[in-house]
Amino acid sequence: MPQILSDSISSTDFDDLEARRLEIQRFLKANVASEVRNGRILNGRFLYYNGWKSMNLQSAFKSSIFAVMAQIFFGEMATEPEFAAALSRYPRDLGLSASTKQYAPRVIAPIIEFIMTRNESAKQTLARRLTLVIDQSKTTKVHGVLQSLITSARSKADVSCPSMALAETILNLWLIASHQSLLVLVYTVFRACTRILDGEKMRREIGDQDQRTCDSLNSLPLLHKFMMQAIEDNSFIKGSISADLLPESQGESKSVMSSSLTDTDFKAAAKTSRPLVFLAAKITVSHFLTNFNARIAEETSLHLKDSVGKSLQASEIRILVRDRHYIEENYL
């Protein structure tokens, strides 16, 4: 099972990420603002006139978190039109593939999957591009985090890893890390909504989030503790990734790689990327908490009552959100 990534990263990679911090912050801020604007206006005179909107946390943050994690993992390559389009389509293809295998008759499932995923064209596009970069990395330095993963994976003298196999492994790491980052974000905001005083303490600790560097974001003890507690409260985040996010062929990929890159070796390769799961989530949480008020929506409260003793699914979490600077108006 994949482990939650959490603690250390090389200073070189932080320098590389810091160069992109403002760009990443602008992107996330614009996305959060857009999602709040597009939130469902609530029925009911009081809530409607006082600026509250309803939004599903997972749906609201998914596309931006996956896009930012792509920037962190792949650098400028993530902005290449063909590569970016394939990155956007790949998780969706995996979901379609899983649904097809689950619901379509076994005889015709492969045909439907072939058509719906365009013969896994997104995965093939990504793997080919990454393979080229991996081959070039022997003579040309590539994006910091990607370079670290490649170097770590090939650090052992007795490891001879095919470039295509390593490309698919890095791609799966991005997918897993992106999904874990999304879950950490969703449950951290959820905790902030259910523990109002703790949420206020985090706001004070964050201060002016525009002035926060990648390094300083990772040195906020309360925010980090809050995220870790969200993980502890929902233990499946540590090692359980939704079935529709992991390709069925992953087992085949592991068997191909078994002689060259074992699970243990891959943990070493992933070590330098541990803070990446938290970074995109921390940037988003710091902006969200300092700019918006939020509370649990009524339908989520009902789910909570129905799932006592169980973890609330991320897809079930809906919140009410409003700009912190909204001026209350009296319509009574």
CSV table of C-alpha atoms in Angstrom, one decimal, residues 10-314:
chain,number,residue,atom,x,y,z
A,10,SER,CA,16.0,18.6,-0.4
A,11,SER,CA,16.9,22.3,-0.3
A,12,THR,CA,17.4,22.2,-4.0
A,13,ASP,CA,13.9,21.1,-4.6
A,14,PHE,CA,12.6,23.8,-2.2
A,15,ASP,CA,14.4,26.4,-4.2
A,16,ASP,CA,12.8,25.1,-7.4
A,17,LEU,CA,9.4,25.1,-5.8
A,18,GLU,CA,9.9,28.5,-4.2
A,19,ALA,CA,10.5,29.9,-7.7
A,20,ARG,CA,7.0,28.7,-8.6
A,21,ARG,CA,5.3,29.6,-5.3
A,22,LEU,CA,3.7,32.9,-6.5
A,23,GLU,CA,2.4,31.3,-9.7
A,24,ILE,CA,1.0,28.4,-7.7
A,25,GLN,CA,-0.6,30.7,-5.1
A,26,ARG,CA,-2.2,32.9,-7.9
A,27,PHE,CA,-3.6,29.8,-9.5
A,28,LEU,CA,-5.1,28.4,-6.3
A,29,LYS,CA,-6.5,31.7,-5.2
A,30,ALA,CA,-8.2,32.2,-8.5
A,31,ASN,CA,-9.6,28.7,-8.4
A,32,VAL,CA,-10.9,29.0,-4.9
A,33,ALA,CA,-12.5,32.4,-5.7
A,34,SER,CA,-14.1,30.9,-8.8
A,35,GLU,CA,-15.5,27.9,-6.9
A,36,VAL,CA,-17.0,30.1,-4.2
A,37,ARG,CA,-18.6,32.3,-6.9
A,38,ASN,CA,-20.0,29.3,-8.6
A,39,GLY,CA,-21.3,27.7,-5.4
A,40,ARG,CA,-24.9,26.9,-5.1
A,41,ILE,CA,-26.9,29.9,-3.8
A,42,LEU,CA,-28.9,28.7,-0.8
A,43,ASN,CA,-32.7,28.7,-0.7
A,44,GLY,CA,-34.1,30.5,2.3
A,45,ARG,CA,-34.3,34.2,3.0
A,46,PHE,CA,-31.7,34.6,5.7
A,47,LEU,CA,-28.9,32.5,4.2
A,48,TYR,CA,-29.6,33.8,0.6
A,49,TYR,CA,-29.4,37.5,1.6
A,50,ASN,CA,-26.3,37.0,3.8
A,51,GLY,CA,-24.0,35.8,1.1
A,52,TRP,CA,-23.6,32.1,2.0
A,53,LYS,CA,-23.0,29.6,-0.8
A,54,SER,CA,-22.9,25.8,-0.7
A,55,MET,CA,-20.1,23.8,-2.2
A,56,ASN,CA,-18.8,20.2,-2.3
A,57,LEU,CA,-15.2,20.3,-1.1
A,58,GLN,CA,-13.9,17.4,-3.1
A,59,SER,CA,-15.4,18.6,-6.3
A,60,ALA,CA,-14.4,22.2,-5.7
A,61,PHE,CA,-10.7,21.5,-5.1
A,62,LYS,CA,-9.9,18.4,-7.1
A,63,SER,CA,-8.9,19.9,-10.5
A,64,SER,CA,-6.7,22.6,-9.0
A,65,ILE,CA,-5.0,20.3,-6.5
A,66,PHE,CA,-4.2,17.8,-9.3
A,67,ALA,CA,-3.0,20.7,-11.6
A,68,VAL,CA,-0.7,22.1,-8.8
A,69,MET,CA,0.7,18.7,-8.0
A,70,ALA,CA,1.5,18.3,-11.7
A,71,GLN,CA,3.4,21.7,-11.5
A,72,ILE,CA,5.3,20.5,-8.5
A,73,PHE,CA,6.2,17.1,-9.9
A,74,PHE,CA,6.8,18.0,-13.6
A,75,GLY,CA,7.6,21.7,-13.6
A,76,GLU,CA,7.2,23.5,-16.9
A,77,MET,CA,6.5,20.2,-18.7
A,78,ALA,CA,3.0,20.4,-17.0
A,79,THR,CA,2.2,23.5,-19.0
A,80,GLU,CA,2.9,21.8,-22.4
A,81,PRO,CA,-0.6,21.7,-24.1
A,82,GLU,CA,-0.4,18.0,-25.0
A,83,PHE,CA,1.1,16.9,-21.7
A,84,ALA,CA,-1.3,19.0,-19.7
A,85,ALA,CA,-4.4,17.7,-21.6
A,86,ALA,CA,-3.2,14.1,-21.0
A,87,LEU,CA,-2.7,14.8,-17.3
A,88,SER,CA,-6.2,16.1,-17.0
A,89,ARG,CA,-7.7,13.2,-18.9
A,90,TYR,CA,-5.7,10.4,-17.2
A,91,PRO,CA,-7.5,10.3,-13.8
A,92,ARG,CA,-10.8,10.5,-15.6
A,93,ASP,CA,-9.8,7.6,-17.9
A,94,LEU,CA,-8.9,5.5,-14.9
A,95,GLY,CA,-12.3,6.2,-13.4
A,96,LEU,CA,-14.1,5.2,-16.7
A,97,SER,CA,-12.0,2.1,-16.9
A,98,ALA,CA,-12.9,1.0,-13.4
A,99,SER,CA,-16.6,1.7,-13.9
A,100,THR,CA,-16.5,-0.2,-17.2
A,101,LYS,CA,-15.0,-3.3,-15.5
A,102,GLN,CA,-17.5,-3.1,-12.7
A,103,TYR,CA,-20.7,-2.5,-14.6
A,104,ALA,CA,-20.3,-3.6,-18.2
A,105,PRO,CA,-20.7,-7.3,-19.2
A,106,ARG,CA,-17.3,-9.0,-19.2
A,107,VAL,CA,-17.5,-9.9,-22.8
A,108,ILE,CA,-17.8,-6.4,-24.1
A,109,ALA,CA,-16.0,-4.5,-21.3
A,110,PRO,CA,-12.6,-4.4,-23.1
A,111,ILE,CA,-14.2,-2.9,-26.2
A,112,ILE,CA,-16.1,-0.2,-24.2
A,113,GLU,CA,-12.9,0.6,-22.2
A,114,PHE,CA,-10.9,0.8,-25.5
A,115,ILE,CA,-13.4,3.3,-26.9
A,116,MET,CA,-13.9,5.4,-23.7
A,117,THR,CA,-10.2,5.7,-22.9
A,118,ARG,CA,-9.1,6.0,-26.5
A,119,ASN,CA,-6.9,3.0,-26.0
A,120,GLU,CA,-5.3,4.6,-23.0
A,121,SER,CA,-4.0,7.4,-25.2
A,122,ALA,CA,-3.6,9.8,-22.2
A,123,LYS,CA,-1.4,7.3,-20.3
A,124,GLN,CA,0.6,6.5,-23.4
A,125,THR,CA,1.2,10.2,-24.1
A,126,LEU,CA,2.4,10.8,-20.5
A,127,ALA,CA,4.6,7.7,-20.4
A,128,ARG,CA,6.3,8.5,-23.7
A,129,ARG,CA,7.1,12.1,-22.7
A,130,LEU,CA,8.4,11.1,-19.3
A,131,THR,CA,10.5,8.3,-20.8
A,132,LEU,CA,12.1,10.9,-23.1
A,133,VAL,CA,12.9,13.1,-20.1
A,134,ILE,CA,14.2,10.2,-18.0
A,135,ASP,CA,16.6,9.2,-20.9
A,136,GLN,CA,17.7,12.8,-21.3
A,137,SER,CA,18.3,13.3,-17.5
A,138,LYS,CA,21.5,11.3,-17.8
A,139,THR,CA,23.1,14.3,-19.6
A,140,THR,CA,20.6,17.2,-19.1
A,141,LYS,CA,19.3,18.4,-15.7
A,142,VAL,CA,15.5,18.3,-15.5
A,143,HIS,CA,12.9,19.9,-13.1
A,144,GLY,CA,14.2,19.6,-9.5
A,145,VAL,CA,11.6,17.2,-8.0
A,146,LEU,CA,11.5,15.0,-11.0
A,147,GLN,CA,15.3,14.9,-11.1
A,148,SER,CA,15.3,13.8,-7.4
A,149,LEU,CA,12.9,11.0,-8.1
A,150,ILE,CA,14.9,9.8,-11.1
A,151,THR,CA,18.2,10.0,-9.3
A,152,SER,CA,16.9,8.3,-6.2
A,153,ALA,CA,15.4,5.5,-8.2
A,154,ARG,CA,18.7,4.8,-9.9
A,155,SER,CA,21.0,5.4,-7.0
A,156,LYS,CA,21.6,1.7,-6.3
A,157,ALA,CA,24.4,0.2,-8.4
A,158,ASP,CA,22.5,-3.1,-8.8
A,159,VAL,CA,19.3,-1.4,-10.0
A,160,SER,CA,18.7,-1.3,-13.8
A,161,CYS,CA,15.3,0.3,-14.2
A,162,PRO,CA,13.7,0.5,-17.7
A,163,SER,CA,12.8,4.1,-18.5
A,164,MET,CA,9.2,3.2,-19.4
A,165,ALA,CA,8.7,1.4,-16.1
A,166,LEU,CA,10.2,4.3,-14.1
A,167,ALA,CA,8.0,6.7,-16.1
A,168,GLU,CA,4.8,4.7,-15.2
A,169,THR,CA,5.9,4.5,-11.5
A,170,ILE,CA,6.5,8.3,-11.3
A,171,LEU,CA,3.1,8.9,-13.0
A,172,ASN,CA,1.4,6.7,-10.4
A,173,LEU,CA,3.2,8.5,-7.6
A,174,TRP,CA,1.9,11.8,-8.9
A,175,LEU,CA,-1.6,10.3,-9.1
A,176,ILE,CA,-1.4,8.9,-5.6
A,177,ALA,CA,0.2,12.0,-4.1
A,178,SER,CA,-2.4,14.2,-5.8
A,179,HIS,CA,-5.3,12.2,-4.4
A,180,GLN,CA,-3.8,12.1,-0.9
A,181,SER,CA,-3.2,15.8,-1.0
A,182,LEU,CA,-6.9,16.4,-2.0
A,183,LEU,CA,-8.1,14.1,0.9
A,184,VAL,CA,-5.8,15.9,3.4
A,185,LEU,CA,-7.2,19.3,2.2
A,186,VAL,CA,-10.8,18.2,2.3
A,187,TYR,CA,-10.6,16.8,5.8
A,188,THR,CA,-8.5,19.6,7.2
A,189,VAL,CA,-11.1,22.2,6.0
A,190,PHE,CA,-13.8,19.9,7.4
A,191,ARG,CA,-12.1,19.9,10.8
A,192,ALA,CA,-11.7,23.7,10.7
A,193,CYS,CA,-15.5,23.9,10.1
A,194,THR,CA,-16.3,21.6,13.0
A,195,ARG,CA,-13.7,23.0,15.4
A,196,ILE,CA,-14.2,26.7,15.1
A,197,LEU,CA,-11.7,27.8,17.8
A,198,ASP,CA,-9.0,25.6,16.3
A,199,GLY,CA,-9.8,27.2,12.9
A,200,GLU,CA,-9.4,30.7,14.4
A,201,LYS,CA,-6.0,29.7,16.0
A,202,MET,CA,-4.8,28.5,12.6
A,203,ARG,CA,-5.8,31.7,11.0
A,204,ARG,CA,-3.7,33.7,13.5
A,205,GLU,CA,-0.8,31.3,13.0
A,206,ILE,CA,-0.9,31.7,9.2
A,207,GLY,CA,-1.1,35.5,9.3
A,208,ASP,CA,-0.6,37.1,5.9
A,209,GLN,CA,-0.5,34.0,3.7
A,210,ASP,CA,0.8,36.0,0.7
A,211,GLN,CA,4.1,36.4,2.6
A,212,ARG,CA,4.4,32.7,3.4
A,213,THR,CA,7.2,30.9,1.5
A,214,CYS,CA,7.1,27.1,0.9
A,215,ASP,CA,9.6,26.8,3.7
A,216,SER,CA,7.7,28.9,6.2
A,217,LEU,CA,4.4,27.1,5.3
A,218,ASN,CA,6.1,23.8,6.3
A,219,SER,CA,7.2,25.3,9.6
A,220,LEU,CA,3.7,26.2,10.9
A,221,PRO,CA,3.3,23.6,13.8
A,222,LEU,CA,-0.5,24.1,14.4
A,223,LEU,CA,-1.4,23.8,10.7
A,224,HIS,CA,0.8,20.7,10.3
A,225,LYS,CA,-0.7,19.2,13.5
A,226,PHE,CA,-4.2,19.9,12.3
A,227,MET,CA,-3.5,18.1,9.0
A,228,MET,CA,-1.9,15.1,10.8
A,229,GLN,CA,-4.9,14.9,13.1
A,230,ALA,CA,-7.3,14.9,10.1
A,231,ILE,CA,-5.3,12.0,8.7
A,232,GLU,CA,-5.5,10.1,12.1
A,233,ASP,CA,-9.2,10.7,12.2
A,234,ASN,CA,-9.6,9.2,8.7
A,235,SER,CA,-7.0,6.5,8.7
A,236,PHE,CA,-7.8,5.3,5.2
A,237,ILE,CA,-5.9,8.4,3.8
A,238,LYS,CA,-2.6,6.8,4.9
A,239,GLY,CA,-2.8,3.8,2.7
A,240,SER,CA,-6.1,3.4,1.0
A,241,ILE,CA,-6.5,5.0,-2.5
A,242,SER,CA,-9.9,4.8,-4.2
A,243,ALA,CA,-10.0,1.8,-6.6
A,244,ASP,CA,-11.0,4.1,-9.5
A,245,LEU,CA,-7.7,6.0,-9.1
A,246,LEU,CA,-5.3,3.1,-9.4
A,247,PRO,CA,-5.0,1.3,-12.8
A,248,GLU,CA,-5.9,-2.4,-12.8
A,249,SER,CA,-2.6,-3.0,-14.8
A,250,GLN,CA,-0.6,-1.6,-11.9
A,251,GLY,CA,0.0,-5.2,-10.7
A,252,GLU,CA,1.5,-5.9,-14.2
A,253,SER,CA,3.6,-2.8,-14.0
A,254,LYS,CA,5.0,-4.0,-10.6
A,255,SER,CA,5.8,-7.4,-12.0
A,256,VAL,CA,7.7,-5.9,-14.9
A,257,MET,CA,9.6,-3.7,-12.5
A,258,SER,CA,10.2,-6.4,-9.8
A,259,SER,CA,13.7,-7.3,-11.0
A,260,SER,CA,14.7,-3.6,-11.3
A,261,LEU,CA,12.8,-1.4,-8.9
A,262,THR,CA,11.2,-3.1,-5.9
A,263,ASP,CA,8.7,-1.5,-3.5
A,264,THR,CA,11.5,-0.9,-1.0
A,265,ASP,CA,13.6,0.8,-3.7
A,266,PHE,CA,10.6,2.9,-4.7
A,267,LYS,CA,10.1,4.2,-1.1
A,268,ALA,CA,13.6,5.5,-1.3
A,269,ALA,CA,12.8,7.1,-4.6
A,270,ALA,CA,9.7,8.8,-3.1
A,271,LYS,CA,11.4,10.0,0.0
A,272,THR,CA,12.4,13.4,-1.3
A,273,SER,CA,8.8,14.1,-2.4
A,274,ARG,CA,7.2,13.6,1.1
A,275,PRO,CA,6.2,17.2,1.8
A,276,LEU,CA,4.6,17.5,-1.7
A,277,VAL,CA,1.3,16.0,-0.4
A,278,PHE,CA,1.1,18.7,2.2
A,279,LEU,CA,2.4,21.7,0.2
A,280,ALA,CA,-0.5,22.2,-2.2
A,281,ALA,CA,-3.0,21.5,0.6
A,282,LYS,CA,-1.3,24.0,2.9
A,283,ILE,CA,-1.2,26.7,0.3
A,284,THR,CA,-5.0,26.2,-0.4
A,285,VAL,CA,-5.9,25.9,3.3
A,286,SER,CA,-3.9,29.0,4.3
A,287,HIS,CA,-5.7,31.1,1.6
A,288,PHE,CA,-9.1,29.6,2.3
A,289,LEU,CA,-9.1,30.1,6.0
A,290,THR,CA,-7.8,33.6,5.9
A,291,ASN,CA,-10.3,34.8,3.3
A,292,PHE,CA,-13.5,32.8,3.9
A,293,ASN,CA,-15.8,31.8,6.7
A,294,ALA,CA,-17.1,28.3,6.4
A,295,ARG,CA,-19.4,25.9,8.3
A,296,ILE,CA,-20.9,22.5,7.7
A,297,ALA,CA,-23.9,22.3,5.4
A,298,GLU,CA,-27.1,20.7,6.7
A,299,GLU,CA,-26.9,17.6,4.4
A,300,THR,CA,-23.3,16.9,5.7
A,301,SER,CA,-24.6,17.2,9.3
A,302,LEU,CA,-27.2,14.5,8.4
A,303,HIS,CA,-24.5,12.3,7.0
A,304,LEU,CA,-22.5,12.7,10.2
A,305,LYS,CA,-25.5,11.6,12.3
A,306,ASP,CA,-26.0,8.6,10.0
A,307,SER,CA,-22.3,7.5,10.0
A,308,VAL,CA,-21.5,7.6,13.7
A,309,GLY,CA,-18.3,5.7,14.4
A,310,LYS,CA,-17.4,5.7,10.7
A,311,SER,CA,-15.2,8.0,8.5
A,312,LEU,CA,-17.3,10.4,6.5
A,313,GLN,CA,-16.5,10.0,2.8
A,314,ALA,CA,-14.8,13.0,1.2
